[in-house]
Short mmCIF file of C-alpha atoms and ligand atoms in Angstrom, two decimals:
data_model
loop_
_atom_site.label_atom_id
_atom_site.label_comp_id
_atom_site.label_asym_id
_atom_site.label_seq_id
_atom_site.Cartn_x
_atom_site.Cartn_y
_atom_site.Cartn_z
CA MET A 1 24.78 -23.53 16.24
CA GLU A 2 22.01 -23.60 14.05
CA PRO A 3 23.22 -23.27 10.41
CA VAL A 4 20.90 -20.41 9.50
CA ARG A 5 21.97 -17.38 7.53
CA LYS A 6 18.73 -16.47 5.81
CA LEU A 7 15.49 -16.78 7.66
CA SER A 8 12.36 -17.77 5.56
CA ARG A 9 9.55 -15.58 6.14
CA SER A 10 7.92 -16.97 2.98
CA ILE A 11 4.46 -18.41 2.98
CA ALA A 12 4.39 -19.45 -0.56
CA GLY A 13 2.36 -22.39 -1.58
CA LYS A 14 1.00 -22.35 1.83
CA VAL A 15 -3.20 -22.75 2.28
CA ALA A 16 -4.76 -20.00 4.35
CA LEU A 17 -8.43 -19.84 5.65
CA ILE A 18 -9.40 -16.20 6.54
CA THR A 19 -12.41 -15.49 8.14
CA GLY A 20 -14.31 -12.26 7.54
CA ALA A 21 -12.05 -11.62 4.26
CA ALA A 22 -14.64 -9.63 2.48
CA SER A 23 -14.18 -6.28 4.40
CA GLY A 24 -11.51 -4.43 6.23
CA MET A 25 -8.24 -6.34 7.77
CA GLY A 26 -9.61 -9.45 6.68
CA ARG A 27 -9.87 -8.39 3.06
CA ALA A 28 -6.43 -6.69 3.32
CA THR A 29 -4.71 -9.67 4.93
CA ALA A 30 -6.28 -12.16 2.14
CA HIS A 31 -4.55 -9.88 -0.80
CA ILE A 32 -1.40 -9.59 1.08
CA PHE A 33 -1.12 -13.33 1.85
CA ALA A 34 -1.92 -13.98 -1.96
CA GLY A 35 0.57 -11.54 -3.06
CA GLU A 36 3.12 -13.56 -0.96
CA GLY A 37 2.15 -17.04 -3.06
CA ALA A 38 -0.38 -18.61 -0.35
CA LYS A 39 -3.49 -20.06 -1.52
CA VAL A 40 -6.16 -18.25 -0.03
CA ALA A 41 -9.70 -19.55 1.21
CA VAL A 42 -11.88 -16.45 1.70
CA LEU A 43 -14.72 -16.45 4.00
CA ASP A 44 -17.39 -14.09 4.94
CA LEU A 45 -21.10 -13.56 4.88
CA LYS A 46 -22.36 -12.28 1.39
CA GLN A 47 -21.78 -14.02 -1.71
CA ASP A 48 -21.29 -10.88 -3.93
CA ARG A 49 -18.62 -9.41 -1.55
CA VAL A 50 -16.66 -12.74 -1.28
CA ASP A 51 -16.72 -13.11 -5.05
CA ALA A 52 -15.59 -9.35 -5.25
CA VAL A 53 -12.15 -10.30 -3.28
CA VAL A 54 -11.83 -13.46 -4.60
CA ALA A 55 -11.83 -11.94 -8.33
CA GLU A 56 -9.71 -9.01 -7.22
CA ILE A 57 -7.21 -11.46 -5.93
CA LYS A 58 -7.42 -13.41 -9.38
CA ALA A 59 -6.78 -10.51 -11.20
CA GLU A 60 -3.44 -9.97 -9.41
CA GLY A 61 -2.10 -13.13 -10.21
CA GLY A 62 -2.88 -14.75 -6.65
CA GLU A 63 -4.94 -17.84 -6.12
CA ALA A 64 -8.17 -17.73 -4.09
CA GLU A 65 -11.53 -19.68 -3.71
CA GLY A 66 -14.30 -18.15 -1.84
CA TRP A 67 -17.29 -19.26 0.60
CA ALA A 68 -20.30 -17.65 1.80
CA LEU A 69 -20.86 -18.61 5.37
CA ASP A 70 -21.91 -17.57 8.72
CA VAL A 71 -19.08 -18.61 10.80
CA ALA A 72 -21.56 -19.71 13.57
CA ASP A 73 -22.90 -22.27 10.77
CA GLY A 74 -21.16 -25.53 11.94
CA ASP A 75 -22.26 -27.75 9.37
CA GLY A 76 -21.47 -25.41 6.80
CA ILE A 77 -17.93 -25.18 8.08
CA ILE A 78 -17.68 -28.99 8.08
CA ARG A 79 -18.58 -28.77 4.37
CA VAL A 80 -16.25 -25.97 3.90
CA VAL A 81 -13.37 -27.97 5.21
CA LYS A 82 -14.09 -30.65 3.02
CA GLU A 83 -14.48 -28.58 -0.19
CA ILE A 84 -11.02 -26.67 0.74
CA GLU A 85 -9.41 -29.84 1.20
CA ALA A 86 -10.73 -30.84 -2.41
CA ARG A 87 -9.74 -27.70 -3.84
CA PHE A 88 -6.29 -27.21 -2.13
CA GLY A 89 -5.22 -30.51 -0.80
CA GLY A 90 -4.98 -29.33 2.91
CA LEU A 91 -5.02 -26.15 4.87
CA ASP A 92 -1.80 -24.59 7.11
CA ILE A 93 -2.81 -21.60 8.34
CA LEU A 94 -6.50 -20.19 9.86
CA VAL A 95 -6.71 -16.61 10.52
CA ASN A 96 -9.99 -16.08 12.92
CA ASN A 97 -10.35 -12.76 11.84
CA ALA A 98 -14.48 -12.30 11.35
CA GLY A 99 -15.54 -10.06 14.45
CA ALA A 100 -17.79 -7.25 15.32
CA ALA A 101 -18.84 -4.90 18.26
CA TRP A 102 -21.47 -3.29 20.05
CA GLY A 103 -21.54 0.12 21.80
CA ALA A 104 -24.39 1.11 24.48
CA ASP A 105 -24.88 2.96 27.50
CA PHE A 106 -24.30 1.03 30.56
CA ALA A 107 -27.92 1.37 31.61
CA GLU A 108 -29.48 0.32 28.18
CA TYR A 109 -26.66 -2.45 26.99
CA PRO A 110 -28.80 -4.90 25.27
CA GLU A 111 -28.17 -8.50 26.21
CA SER A 112 -29.11 -9.14 22.29
CA GLY A 113 -25.75 -7.23 21.65
CA TRP A 114 -23.97 -9.11 24.45
CA ASP A 115 -24.66 -12.50 22.95
CA LYS A 116 -23.97 -11.47 19.41
CA THR A 117 -20.64 -10.02 20.28
CA MET A 118 -19.58 -12.99 22.48
CA ASP A 119 -21.04 -15.67 20.21
CA LEU A 120 -19.04 -14.14 17.20
CA ASN A 121 -15.89 -13.18 18.55
CA VAL A 122 -15.26 -15.77 21.35
CA LYS A 123 -17.52 -18.98 20.68
CA SER A 124 -17.55 -19.02 16.82
CA LEU A 125 -13.76 -18.65 16.67
CA PHE A 126 -13.47 -21.60 19.30
CA PHE A 127 -15.61 -23.99 17.21
CA LEU A 128 -14.88 -23.10 13.80
CA THR A 129 -11.24 -23.88 14.97
CA GLN A 130 -12.24 -27.31 16.32
CA LYS A 131 -13.80 -28.08 13.10
CA VAL A 132 -10.96 -26.98 11.08
CA HIS A 133 -8.22 -28.72 13.05
CA GLY A 134 -8.41 -32.09 11.92
CA LEU A 135 -7.69 -30.78 8.40
CA MET A 136 -4.76 -28.56 9.75
CA LYS A 137 -3.34 -31.34 11.81
CA ALA A 138 -3.10 -33.79 8.70
CA ALA A 139 -0.82 -31.15 7.20
CA ALA A 140 1.03 -30.12 10.10
CA SER A 141 4.56 -31.64 11.47
CA GLY A 142 7.30 -30.14 13.66
CA ASP A 143 9.26 -28.69 11.09
CA ARG A 144 6.12 -27.23 9.40
CA PRO A 145 3.76 -26.43 12.15
CA GLY A 146 0.44 -25.08 11.17
CA LYS A 147 -0.82 -21.92 12.31
CA VAL A 148 -3.93 -20.42 13.88
CA ILE A 149 -4.00 -16.58 13.91
CA ASN A 150 -6.43 -15.03 16.18
CA ILE A 151 -7.52 -11.33 15.69
CA ALA A 152 -8.06 -9.81 19.47
CA SER A 153 -7.62 -6.11 20.18
CA ILE A 154 -5.80 -4.03 22.04
CA ASP A 155 -9.35 -3.44 23.75
CA GLY A 156 -8.66 -6.73 25.24
CA ILE A 157 -5.59 -5.38 26.83
CA LYS A 158 -6.36 -1.85 27.75
CA ILE A 159 -9.63 -0.49 28.49
CA ASN A 160 -10.90 2.18 25.68
CA PRO A 161 -13.41 5.10 26.33
CA TRP A 162 -16.27 3.59 24.43
CA GLU A 163 -18.95 1.62 26.09
CA THR A 164 -18.27 -1.32 24.06
CA TYR A 165 -18.69 -3.62 27.05
CA ALA A 166 -19.02 -7.18 25.25
CA TYR A 167 -16.37 -6.29 22.80
CA GLN A 168 -13.63 -5.28 25.15
CA ALA A 169 -14.43 -8.64 27.57
CA SER A 170 -14.76 -10.62 24.32
CA LYS A 171 -11.38 -9.38 23.01
CA ALA A 172 -9.45 -10.15 26.74
CA ALA A 173 -11.51 -13.67 26.07
CA VAL A 174 -9.65 -14.12 23.10
CA ILE A 175 -6.42 -13.36 24.44
CA HIS A 176 -6.80 -15.78 27.17
CA LEU A 177 -8.21 -18.39 24.99
CA THR A 178 -5.23 -18.10 22.59
CA ARG A 179 -3.19 -19.30 25.37
CA ARG A 180 -5.43 -22.40 26.21
CA MET A 181 -6.03 -23.29 22.54
CA ALA A 182 -2.20 -23.20 22.16
CA ALA A 183 -1.33 -25.29 25.08
CA ARG A 184 -3.38 -28.16 23.45
CA LEU A 185 -2.96 -27.41 19.76
CA ILE A 186 0.99 -27.43 19.85
CA LYS A 187 0.95 -31.00 20.73
CA ASP A 188 -0.50 -31.67 17.18
CA ASN A 189 2.04 -29.34 15.64
CA ILE A 190 -0.28 -26.19 15.31
CA CYS A 191 0.84 -22.90 16.96
CA VAL A 192 -1.69 -20.76 18.04
CA ALA A 193 -1.04 -17.23 18.23
CA GLY A 194 -2.87 -13.75 18.35
CA ILE A 195 -2.51 -10.23 17.08
CA ALA A 196 -4.02 -7.29 18.65
CA PRO A 197 -4.61 -4.56 16.39
CA GLY A 198 -4.87 -0.88 17.51
CA ALA A 199 -6.98 1.38 15.26
CA PHE A 200 -7.22 0.65 11.82
CA ALA A 201 -9.58 2.49 9.40
CA SER A 202 -12.59 -0.05 8.38
CA GLU A 203 -16.50 -0.50 8.70
CA MET A 204 -16.01 -1.47 11.97
CA ASN A 205 -13.83 1.42 13.14
CA LYS A 206 -15.76 4.22 11.62
CA ALA A 207 -13.21 6.90 13.40
CA ALA A 208 -10.07 5.51 12.07
CA LYS A 209 -11.81 5.55 8.64
CA ASN A 210 -13.40 8.95 8.51
CA ALA A 211 -11.34 10.94 10.82
CA GLY A 212 -7.93 8.98 11.03
CA ASP A 213 -5.87 12.05 11.44
CA ALA A 214 -7.59 12.92 14.75
CA VAL A 215 -7.18 9.41 15.84
CA ALA A 216 -3.35 9.33 14.95
CA LYS A 217 -3.02 12.32 17.50
CA MET A 218 -3.84 9.95 20.20
CA ILE A 219 -1.58 7.29 18.88
CA PRO A 220 2.16 7.20 20.40
CA ALA A 221 3.37 6.15 16.53
CA LYS A 222 1.23 9.58 15.17
CA ARG A 223 -0.37 7.34 12.63
CA ILE A 224 -3.18 4.88 12.60
CA GLY A 225 -2.30 1.28 11.16
CA ARG A 226 -1.82 0.35 7.77
CA ASP A 227 -2.83 -2.63 5.93
CA SER A 228 0.78 -3.81 5.59
CA ASP A 229 1.18 -3.44 9.27
CA MET A 230 -1.33 -6.01 10.29
CA ALA A 231 -0.56 -8.50 7.22
CA GLY A 232 2.92 -8.03 8.10
CA ALA A 233 2.40 -9.25 11.56
CA ALA A 234 0.16 -12.03 10.38
CA VAL A 235 2.54 -13.05 7.67
CA PHE A 236 5.47 -13.25 10.32
CA LEU A 237 3.27 -15.51 12.75
CA ALA A 238 2.35 -17.80 9.53
CA SER A 239 6.00 -18.23 8.29
CA ARG A 240 8.87 -20.12 9.52
CA ALA A 241 10.23 -17.25 11.34
CA GLY A 242 7.10 -17.18 13.81
CA ASP A 243 7.07 -20.93 14.47
CA TYR A 244 8.46 -20.42 18.06
CA VAL A 245 5.75 -18.01 19.24
CA VAL A 246 3.24 -19.87 20.86
CA GLY A 247 0.25 -18.82 22.77
CA ASP A 248 1.42 -15.10 22.75
CA THR A 249 -0.88 -12.08 21.13
CA LEU A 250 0.99 -9.45 19.58
CA ALA A 251 -0.19 -5.94 20.06
CA VAL A 252 0.13 -4.19 16.44
CA ASP A 253 -0.94 -0.66 17.62
CA GLY A 254 1.63 1.86 17.16
CA GLY A 255 2.25 1.93 21.05
CA VAL A 256 -1.09 2.31 22.26
CA ALA A 257 -1.35 -0.40 24.37
CA TYR A 258 2.44 -0.57 25.98
CA SER A 259 3.83 2.25 25.02
CA GLN A 260 1.15 5.39 26.08
CA ILE A 261 2.07 7.52 28.77
CA SER A 262 -1.08 8.66 30.84
CA GLU A 263 -1.88 12.13 30.59
CA ALA A 264 -2.46 12.42 34.40
CA TRP A 265 1.05 12.36 34.48
CA GLY A 266 1.65 15.78 32.59
N1 NAD B 301 -10.72 -1.95 12.67
C1 NAD B 301 -9.90 -1.69 13.76
O1 NAD B 301 -9.55 -0.63 14.34
C2 NAD B 301 -9.52 -3.15 14.80
C3 NAD B 301 -9.07 -2.93 16.03
C4 NAD B 301 -9.06 -4.09 16.84
C5 NAD B 301 -9.42 -5.24 16.56
N2 NAD B 301 -9.86 -5.45 15.45
C6 NAD B 301 -10.51 -6.74 15.06
O2 NAD B 301 -10.22 -7.10 13.55
C7 NAD B 301 -10.94 -7.80 12.87
C8 NAD B 301 -11.58 -7.54 11.57
O3 NAD B 301 -12.34 -6.03 11.91
P1 NAD B 301 -12.43 -4.97 10.89
O4 NAD B 301 -12.15 -3.65 11.50
O5 NAD B 301 -11.52 -5.42 9.55
O6 NAD B 301 -13.74 -4.80 10.58
P2 NAD B 301 -14.77 -5.10 9.31
O7 NAD B 301 -16.44 -4.95 9.85
O8 NAD B 301 -14.39 -4.26 7.85
O9 NAD B 301 -14.60 -6.85 8.93
C9 NAD B 301 -15.58 -7.68 9.57
C10 NAD B 301 -15.57 -8.73 8.52
O10 NAD B 301 -16.30 -9.97 9.19
C11 NAD B 301 -17.34 -10.48 8.54
N3 NAD B 301 -18.31 -11.10 9.51
C12 NAD B 301 -19.06 -10.44 10.42
N4 NAD B 301 -19.64 -11.72 10.93
C13 NAD B 301 -19.37 -12.73 10.40
C14 NAD B 301 -19.77 -14.11 10.57
N5 NAD B 301 -20.93 -14.28 11.42
N6 NAD B 301 -19.40 -15.05 9.74
C15 NAD B 301 -18.61 -14.61 8.74
N7 NAD B 301 -17.93 -13.47 8.58
C16 NAD B 301 -18.72 -12.48 9.36
C17 NAD B 301 -17.92 -9.02 8.25
O11 NAD B 301 -19.10 -9.54 7.19
C18 NAD B 301 -16.78 -8.35 7.61
O12 NAD B 301 -16.47 -8.39 6.40
C19 NAD B 301 -12.13 -8.07 14.08
O13 NAD B 301 -11.92 -9.37 15.09
C20 NAD B 301 -12.01 -6.85 14.74
O14 NAD B 301 -12.59 -6.78 16.33
C21 NAD B 301 -10.19 -4.31 14.48
#
């Protein structure tokens, strides 16, 4: 029997890069990771919003550094990887959180919205991870694996009522891509896994932000997600406790994807 009596869920001292970390769940995860003792690299589009999150984390006694960058900017990512290495000495955790949605009636759904959504949610996730891989591989070992956490959505598991065609397809792609990337990166001692959030208040999910009580009524757990629900799952996957989770995507949704009985059954 393995001589373990107390399991480490600690991420203290680990270096984590979080994309889309200036808003919503990425920002919440950055705060909670820093609160748990991780050194956090905050990446998002706008300098002032990145600076604000870094300043908040430092004011809370955490360690953080920020980069304003589009995740589609390959050369920029290569530069940021070098700067993360210089600043923190390596990289242990990548949270691929940046994402966007586009909704439009089927007949009018624009190709531009399709491309924007697919490029950000799927293509940039893949190529950013490709560029970060070398630095993560250097820090990883069998006993201390690196962690890539892809933020999908329950919309990639179960269709929702909104006409967000590209978004729902993109998140299904993220769930399957997570499996395929996991099969390759585990060879380098990097565990790739995913989180499929349900409804969390954010700029993207304005219904949960502005009408949380109404949204909560449709959720088996009868509440929308909290920052700690999302970050709790991310801390689990990022820590020793999650070292044997490879290729799976965990639904963190109060039961919407797997525990909701259709109204059609009465
Ligand atoms: N909020 C929800 O209910 C919900 C549910 C399921 C999944 N998600 C997923 O969670 C993730 C975070 O969503 P959120 O709700 O916190 O949204 P949000 O809009 O509050 O945050 C997304 C962040 O990503 C950043 N971003 C967008 N494009 C970028 C780019 N090209 N480069 C760098 N950063 C970029 C934005 O500036 C923003 O700060 C997304 O992947 C989203 O699909 C959210």
